[in-house]
């Protein structure tokens, strides 16, 4: 019995030491008045079934999990979902291959392609690892990315970690960096 207990304890410790570390970062557009944003809608890419592109993970179940987690985070901060004329468009991507995206030193960023990057400041290359979720909040009137959050490290030996709990945790960690609310709390 003691031997079984020690083997189980050793297996638990080994599994905890192999637990993946989720790294989170965020950027916001300087001089943005977040108090004027009260509503959101999904960007067309989020509503599409599959994402075109070589670096994006095309998994409809995972996409729904992320969309639900991001929606929960937005709703929890008092933002109202509105299909018509929202203040913010919410977009996210899941990277399953390493790539380089364009970003800006201490400013907002975009990640679709070189032709879609908006000039916000000193441009820099950002290395994105496989297992990264990237969330952008876009001002619907100006088409400017006002806030970006990303979580990386969602990778296992079998590829992207699709566990619903891990997805929720990663999105929660991303939105812990978003210190703005649409309501008066």
XYZ file of C-alpha atoms in Angstrom:
185
model
C 0.000 0.000 0.000
C 2.825 2.378 0.887
C 4.498 1.596 -2.431
C 1.294 2.450 -4.342
C 0.967 5.710 -2.401
C 4.556 6.741 -3.208
C 4.114 5.856 -6.891
C 0.905 7.899 -7.069
C 2.564 10.835 -5.293
C 5.561 10.636 -7.638
C 3.274 10.591 -10.688
C 1.403 13.635 -9.378
C 4.620 15.584 -8.761
C 5.941 14.620 -12.195
C 2.760 15.763 -13.881
C 2.836 19.094 -12.008
C 6.424 19.775 -13.018
C 5.512 19.172 -16.662
C 2.561 21.558 -16.516
C 2.739 24.141 -19.231
C 3.282 27.773 -18.436
C 0.954 30.233 -20.100
C 2.647 33.540 -20.901
C 0.420 36.590 -21.281
C 1.080 40.010 -22.734
C -0.998 42.956 -23.903
C -0.683 46.309 -25.622
C -3.045 49.252 -25.844
C -3.220 52.160 -28.207
C -1.926 55.232 -26.350
C -4.323 58.045 -25.500
C -7.392 55.852 -25.944
C -10.467 56.841 -23.972
C -11.881 53.419 -23.105
C -14.860 54.968 -21.311
C -16.552 55.660 -24.673
C -16.799 51.938 -25.510
C -19.950 50.230 -24.272
C -20.801 47.550 -26.852
C -19.134 44.920 -29.018
C -19.731 42.528 -31.897
C -17.658 39.778 -33.440
C -15.421 40.548 -36.391
C -16.394 38.718 -39.569
C -13.431 36.339 -39.190
C -14.871 35.095 -35.890
C -18.257 34.453 -37.520
C -16.732 32.596 -40.478
C -16.516 28.848 -40.192
C -12.814 28.470 -41.011
C -9.848 30.834 -40.937
C -7.841 31.166 -44.125
C -4.095 31.195 -43.623
C -1.165 28.913 -43.061
C -0.524 29.737 -39.416
C -4.038 29.638 -37.988
C -5.607 26.625 -36.365
C -8.862 25.636 -38.063
C -10.842 23.866 -35.387
C -14.499 24.840 -35.057
C -14.891 23.367 -31.551
C -11.849 25.275 -30.302
C -13.065 28.442 -32.016
C -16.399 28.156 -30.200
C -14.649 27.603 -26.862
C -12.534 30.723 -27.343
C -15.485 32.763 -28.580
C -17.537 31.733 -25.532
C -14.667 32.568 -23.151
C -13.977 35.943 -24.786
C -17.703 36.777 -24.835
C -17.961 35.867 -21.152
C -15.002 38.167 -20.385
C -16.519 41.059 -22.348
C -19.984 40.562 -20.833
C -18.451 40.342 -17.362
C -16.903 43.766 -17.864
C -20.271 45.282 -18.702
C -19.953 45.361 -22.496
C -23.187 44.661 -24.370
C -23.267 42.486 -27.460
C -24.847 44.422 -30.368
C -25.004 43.179 -33.948
C -25.725 46.639 -35.371
C -23.251 49.493 -34.979
C -21.226 48.296 -31.940
C -18.438 50.403 -30.473
C -15.893 47.564 -30.650
C -15.214 44.675 -32.978
C -13.669 41.670 -31.242
C -11.361 39.423 -33.200
C -9.116 36.533 -32.207
C -6.766 34.104 -33.874
C -5.160 30.861 -32.777
C -1.645 30.194 -34.028
C -0.563 26.587 -34.306
C 2.711 27.262 -36.127
C 5.531 29.638 -35.271
C 5.446 32.895 -37.178
C 6.477 36.521 -37.039
C 3.847 39.228 -36.780
C 4.151 42.984 -36.945
C 3.709 44.909 -33.745
C 4.600 48.250 -32.296
C 6.710 49.268 -29.364
C 4.322 49.887 -26.476
C 1.415 50.476 -28.822
C -1.391 48.535 -30.501
C -0.714 45.840 -33.040
C -2.295 44.024 -35.917
C -1.430 40.548 -37.120
C -3.138 39.671 -40.354
C -0.526 40.530 -42.988
C 1.988 43.202 -43.883
C -0.561 45.002 -46.053
C -3.087 45.247 -43.208
C -0.774 46.566 -40.486
C -1.618 50.088 -39.427
C 1.204 52.548 -38.774
C 0.937 53.302 -35.071
C 4.546 53.899 -34.113
C 7.888 52.158 -34.161
C 7.235 48.880 -35.924
C 8.838 45.727 -34.609
C 8.749 42.017 -35.352
C 7.165 39.810 -32.703
C 7.906 36.099 -32.666
C 4.734 34.096 -32.083
C 5.121 30.555 -30.858
C 2.762 27.689 -31.643
C -0.024 27.521 -29.085
C -0.822 31.229 -29.006
C -4.236 32.918 -28.769
C -4.329 36.553 -29.889
C -7.322 38.824 -29.122
C -7.798 42.245 -30.735
C -10.324 44.925 -29.830
C -10.931 47.267 -32.762
C -12.634 50.665 -32.680
C -15.538 50.183 -35.104
C -15.562 53.840 -36.216
C -11.831 54.262 -36.898
C -10.879 50.638 -37.700
C -7.932 51.058 -35.315
C -6.789 48.270 -33.031
C -7.056 49.801 -29.557
C -6.062 46.803 -27.448
C -4.342 43.478 -28.072
C -3.866 40.610 -25.662
C -2.147 37.301 -26.230
C -1.546 34.097 -24.359
C 1.135 31.667 -25.482
C 2.250 28.308 -24.179
C -0.921 26.369 -24.975
C 0.954 23.536 -26.608
C 1.451 19.924 -25.657
C 3.316 17.057 -27.278
C 0.168 16.406 -29.322
C -0.260 19.995 -30.544
C -2.498 22.819 -29.347
C -3.985 22.166 -25.906
C -7.737 22.043 -26.554
C -8.814 21.403 -22.965
C -11.735 23.686 -22.241
C -10.331 24.576 -18.817
C -6.993 25.616 -20.338
C -8.731 27.752 -22.966
C -10.822 29.516 -20.307
C -7.754 30.032 -18.128
C -5.765 31.529 -21.032
C -8.582 33.905 -22.009
C -9.072 34.917 -18.352
C -5.346 35.643 -18.074
C -5.516 37.744 -21.251
C -8.448 39.771 -19.964
C -6.828 40.224 -16.548
C -4.628 42.647 -18.503
C -7.681 44.560 -19.768
C -8.482 46.945 -16.922
C -11.477 48.686 -18.472
C -15.190 48.280 -17.921
C -18.241 49.502 -19.783
C -20.310 49.739 -16.612
C -19.834 51.664 -13.380
C -18.259 48.911 -11.232
